[in-house]
XYZ file of C-alpha atoms in Angstrom:
327
model
C 0.603 -9.171 -26.670
C -1.725 -11.992 -25.723
C -4.957 -12.580 -27.618
C -7.804 -10.607 -26.053
C -11.525 -11.387 -26.132
C -12.696 -7.801 -26.568
C -11.565 -6.244 -29.825
C -13.484 -2.976 -29.606
C -13.709 -0.319 -26.927
C -17.512 -0.382 -26.974
C -17.723 -4.144 -26.369
C -15.208 -3.875 -23.523
C -16.941 -0.944 -21.823
C -20.235 -2.828 -21.948
C -18.864 -4.858 -19.021
C -19.139 -1.794 -16.807
C -22.035 0.289 -15.618
C -21.658 3.795 -14.297
C -23.557 6.727 -12.905
C -20.703 9.005 -13.917
C -20.985 11.548 -16.690
C -18.870 14.095 -18.525
C -15.056 14.290 -18.195
C -14.996 11.999 -15.146
C -16.659 9.188 -17.071
C -14.453 9.748 -20.122
C -11.281 9.592 -18.018
C -12.242 6.333 -16.314
C -13.392 4.675 -19.533
C -10.278 5.749 -21.457
C -8.012 4.548 -18.631
C -9.786 1.191 -18.408
C -9.444 0.637 -22.145
C -5.732 1.547 -22.135
C -5.133 -0.836 -19.231
C -6.875 -3.584 -21.195
C -4.872 -2.886 -24.361
C -1.446 -2.424 -22.778
C -1.355 -4.898 -19.886
C -1.671 -8.600 -20.640
C -2.036 -9.257 -16.910
C -5.013 -6.909 -16.665
C -6.677 -8.251 -19.813
C -6.237 -11.818 -18.533
C -8.153 -10.902 -15.366
C -10.959 -9.304 -17.376
C -11.197 -12.141 -19.899
C -11.180 -14.790 -17.169
C -14.035 -12.999 -15.374
C -16.127 -12.337 -18.484
C -15.112 -15.080 -20.971
C -18.301 -15.052 -23.032
C -18.347 -11.384 -23.932
C -21.276 -10.622 -21.637
C -21.575 -9.205 -18.146
C -24.801 -10.355 -16.486
C -23.662 -8.617 -13.303
C -21.542 -5.668 -14.392
C -19.050 -3.797 -12.303
C -20.741 -0.557 -11.256
C -18.839 2.723 -10.981
C -20.191 5.396 -8.665
C -18.803 8.862 -8.040
C -17.293 9.673 -4.660
C -15.055 12.721 -4.578
C -11.348 11.887 -4.307
C -12.165 8.348 -3.237
C -11.050 4.903 -4.346
C -12.876 2.038 -2.652
C -14.447 -1.228 -3.772
C -17.519 -2.898 -2.268
C -17.131 -6.604 -2.895
C -19.581 -9.454 -2.690
C -19.070 -10.459 0.943
C -20.517 -13.924 0.377
C -17.310 -14.850 -1.473
C -14.969 -13.532 1.224
C -16.091 -13.610 4.870
C -13.066 -11.542 5.933
C -13.660 -8.675 3.563
C -12.439 -5.285 4.685
C -14.909 -3.440 2.470
C -18.033 -4.863 4.087
C -18.990 -2.897 7.215
C -19.237 -4.786 10.487
C -22.059 -5.095 12.952
C -21.532 -6.302 16.496
C -22.524 -9.850 15.535
C -21.524 -10.310 11.927
C -21.001 -8.609 8.622
C -23.591 -6.548 6.794
C -23.905 -6.568 3.046
C -22.826 -3.649 0.872
C -25.672 -1.529 -0.475
C -25.298 -3.012 -3.966
C -26.859 -6.385 -4.741
C -24.541 -9.164 -3.676
C -24.100 -10.311 -7.238
C -22.887 -6.846 -8.238
C -19.616 -5.128 -7.435
C -19.554 -1.395 -6.833
C -16.450 0.768 -7.194
C -16.565 4.269 -5.760
C -13.975 6.223 -7.662
C -14.122 9.933 -8.343
C -12.125 13.094 -8.678
C -8.467 12.172 -8.562
C -7.795 9.925 -5.543
C -4.088 10.004 -6.391
C -3.800 13.786 -6.027
C -0.724 14.380 -3.847
C -0.363 10.661 -3.107
C 3.213 9.398 -2.983
C 4.850 6.117 -2.075
C 8.383 4.769 -1.783
C 9.590 2.581 -4.627
C 12.004 -0.311 -4.131
C 14.983 2.099 -4.112
C 13.522 4.334 -1.432
C 12.544 7.127 -3.806
C 9.307 9.044 -3.363
C 7.233 8.563 -6.522
C 3.717 9.519 -7.586
C 0.897 6.998 -7.266
C -0.620 7.063 -10.728
C -4.273 7.197 -11.720
C -3.751 3.951 -13.676
C -2.388 2.177 -10.616
C -5.236 3.339 -8.384
C -7.881 2.270 -10.903
C -6.149 -1.056 -11.587
C -5.960 -1.708 -7.838
C -9.721 -1.332 -7.422
C -10.419 -3.444 -10.509
C -8.208 -6.223 -9.104
C -10.436 -6.275 -6.014
C -13.490 -6.449 -8.242
C -12.190 -9.083 -10.659
C -10.499 -11.415 -8.179
C -12.220 -10.866 -4.832
C -8.828 -10.317 -3.196
C -8.613 -7.981 -0.222
C -5.496 -6.048 0.810
C -4.600 -8.641 3.426
C -5.699 -9.289 6.981
C -3.666 -6.420 8.483
C -5.495 -3.942 6.250
C -8.793 -5.509 7.278
C -7.922 -5.215 10.950
C -6.851 -1.595 10.580
C -9.926 -0.617 8.575
C -12.304 -2.178 11.092
C -10.504 -1.681 14.414
C -12.922 -0.986 17.223
C -15.967 -1.598 15.017
C -16.767 -5.236 15.727
C -17.182 -7.743 18.496
C -13.566 -8.895 18.184
C -12.334 -5.469 19.255
C -9.292 -5.279 16.994
C -6.836 -2.448 17.653
C -4.266 -0.606 15.550
C -1.548 -2.541 17.353
C -3.198 -5.822 16.357
C -2.707 -4.840 12.708
C 0.983 -4.084 13.295
C 1.425 -7.316 15.244
C -0.009 -9.229 12.281
C 2.729 -7.809 10.068
C 5.428 -9.062 12.433
C 4.672 -12.617 11.261
C 6.982 -13.419 8.300
C 4.214 -15.560 6.788
C 2.078 -12.458 6.263
C 2.899 -10.359 3.217
C 3.574 -6.636 3.598
C 2.149 -6.215 0.094
C -1.048 -8.202 0.237
C -2.435 -10.120 -2.757
C -3.942 -7.108 -4.531
C -0.723 -5.048 -4.586
C 1.183 -8.080 -5.854
C -1.044 -8.187 -8.950
C -1.010 -4.391 -9.193
C 2.793 -4.565 -9.498
C 2.518 -7.108 -12.317
C 0.214 -4.725 -14.183
C 2.382 -1.678 -13.408
C 5.411 -3.409 -14.903
C 3.557 -3.433 -18.245
C 2.430 0.216 -18.133
C 5.018 2.870 -18.983
C 5.730 5.364 -16.229
C 4.338 3.332 -13.346
C 6.458 2.261 -10.386
C 6.855 -0.908 -8.323
C 5.080 -0.624 -4.962
C 6.930 -2.700 -2.329
C 4.195 -2.623 0.308
C 0.500 -1.916 0.773
C 1.140 0.333 3.787
C 3.342 2.693 1.828
C 1.516 6.036 1.678
C 3.169 9.413 2.151
C 1.477 12.791 1.721
C 3.584 15.361 -0.093
C 4.480 17.991 2.496
C 7.735 19.020 0.892
C 9.906 16.038 1.752
C 13.233 15.619 0.052
C 13.118 13.394 -3.015
C 16.512 11.908 -2.095
C 16.444 8.146 -1.714
C 15.787 6.921 1.840
C 17.798 3.763 1.111
C 20.869 5.325 -0.543
C 19.442 3.999 -3.802
C 19.754 0.418 -2.545
C 16.925 -1.984 -3.410
C 14.808 -3.162 -0.468
C 12.342 -6.033 -0.355
C 9.602 -4.209 1.509
C 8.461 -0.797 2.702
C 6.259 -0.033 5.706
C 5.108 3.514 6.457
C 3.200 4.256 9.649
C 1.159 7.283 8.605
C -2.038 5.266 8.135
C -1.625 3.495 11.467
C -1.010 6.782 13.286
C -4.180 8.288 11.824
C -6.171 5.495 13.507
C -4.278 5.526 16.811
C -4.412 7.878 19.768
C -2.041 10.833 19.633
C -0.183 9.569 22.692
C -0.072 5.896 21.699
C 3.320 4.262 21.169
C 3.156 2.184 17.977
C 5.314 -0.945 18.115
C 6.731 -2.306 14.863
C 8.635 -5.575 15.219
C 10.051 -7.148 12.051
C 12.856 -9.114 13.737
C 11.489 -12.454 12.461
C 11.403 -11.266 8.835
C 14.413 -12.055 6.638
C 14.003 -9.216 4.141
C 15.600 -5.839 3.677
C 13.131 -3.175 4.759
C 12.456 0.536 4.828
C 10.354 1.523 7.847
C 9.146 5.113 7.844
C 7.600 6.401 11.057
C 5.015 9.046 11.839
C 4.498 12.233 13.834
C 3.955 10.187 17.003
C 6.074 7.904 19.162
C 7.229 4.519 17.865
C 9.300 1.553 18.929
C 10.822 0.072 15.764
C 12.595 -3.286 15.554
C 14.303 -4.037 12.247
C 14.473 -7.302 10.329
C 17.352 -9.776 10.336
C 18.692 -8.144 7.157
C 19.910 -4.642 6.243
C 17.255 -2.048 7.103
C 16.593 1.666 6.827
C 14.671 2.934 9.837
C 13.222 6.455 10.183
C 11.332 7.736 13.217
C 10.195 11.152 11.951
C 8.850 13.449 14.687
C 8.495 12.720 18.391
C 10.535 10.433 20.677
C 11.278 7.028 19.160
C 13.180 3.898 20.213
C 15.058 1.749 17.693
C 16.349 -1.829 17.826
C 18.327 -2.527 14.668
C 18.561 -6.323 15.000
C 21.040 -8.119 12.724
C 22.231 -6.743 9.433
C 23.893 -3.460 8.497
C 21.232 -0.949 9.511
C 20.765 2.747 8.863
C 18.830 4.543 11.600
C 17.579 8.109 11.555
C 15.514 9.544 14.409
C 13.723 11.941 12.064
C 13.992 12.310 8.301
C 16.623 13.693 5.942
C 14.252 16.558 5.071
C 14.109 17.904 8.626
C 16.670 19.990 10.509
C 18.247 18.626 13.673
C 16.296 19.340 16.816
C 12.841 18.879 15.309
C 12.586 15.091 15.445
C 12.351 14.492 19.187
C 14.699 12.701 21.559
C 15.367 9.269 20.131
C 17.038 6.176 21.578
C 18.966 3.462 19.743
C 19.222 0.199 21.692
C 22.099 -2.039 20.575
C 21.111 -5.153 22.512
C 19.763 -6.880 19.403
C 22.963 -6.317 17.412
C 25.574 -9.041 17.061
C 28.291 -6.470 16.407
C 28.738 -2.853 15.419
C 31.782 -0.889 14.349
C 31.136 2.852 14.310
C 34.546 3.464 12.741
C 33.729 1.368 9.663
C 34.549 3.573 6.668
C 31.753 1.891 4.691
C 29.068 2.797 7.218
C 26.328 4.840 5.556
C 26.628 8.576 6.058
C 23.154 10.074 5.605
C 22.554 13.530 4.212
C 20.808 15.807 6.695
C 19.756 19.429 6.644
C 21.918 21.273 9.169
């Protein structure tokens, strides 16, 4: 373990201010202290932010039921997704600009799942959620421009749309994780029981899905789920996901609406879920499922697979993946 500035729990917790009380406050304070003790990456962030043992502008915790959100100092990041827009410019968060407010209450991870790098559905832990918000607070990092666009679509003079956010992710220079999740994964690797999160847009609500791997237990570089995009789009909108320029193995997991999904140039696992979807596999050895392995046939719409982006395909290949499916 690296040398840490704060040797006592009381001196460490003095860096934070909170309006919370009772069990909620105890849980957050205990979790913060365990993160500091057990993760060198987390303690490095804290010590670099508060190197003198004082916090002239402490991080403020406020209660908001089942919520995890950070209000950053917008003066340090003019493209900050947490600062609300006006038609002309950004408006400041309610806290003083020298302070950072984290709204975190209840259990924001209740029922929250994501896919790990082997395509398994795993629980998003309380430690991960709290670390994620603290990374925002300690570094000023956002979740990436696509997250900013999605969070603010239709709310500013630029008129961003949900599709603009997806189009941003088609550029291979733009990370599907974002800078905050990248650090979150470093911290998670040092905390027992936490899982690697191969994408920021990687949320799934537990509605009884199979826990079987969606990638046949193969490791993928990135995961993109479309649930969050669908929640911001019109029910009849066709969401277009085009990763053909990205050279990374991917799991793309659709939504209850219609999608057009184009895979990367590597091996991909593409799921449409409900409704009528169109798939372009692109290069690589791709696995395509119009619905999901949890659902019976006939409930996932009428889907189309277009082979025009394939270099070759041999349906008789004995090594071709054979997905499980409820009959």
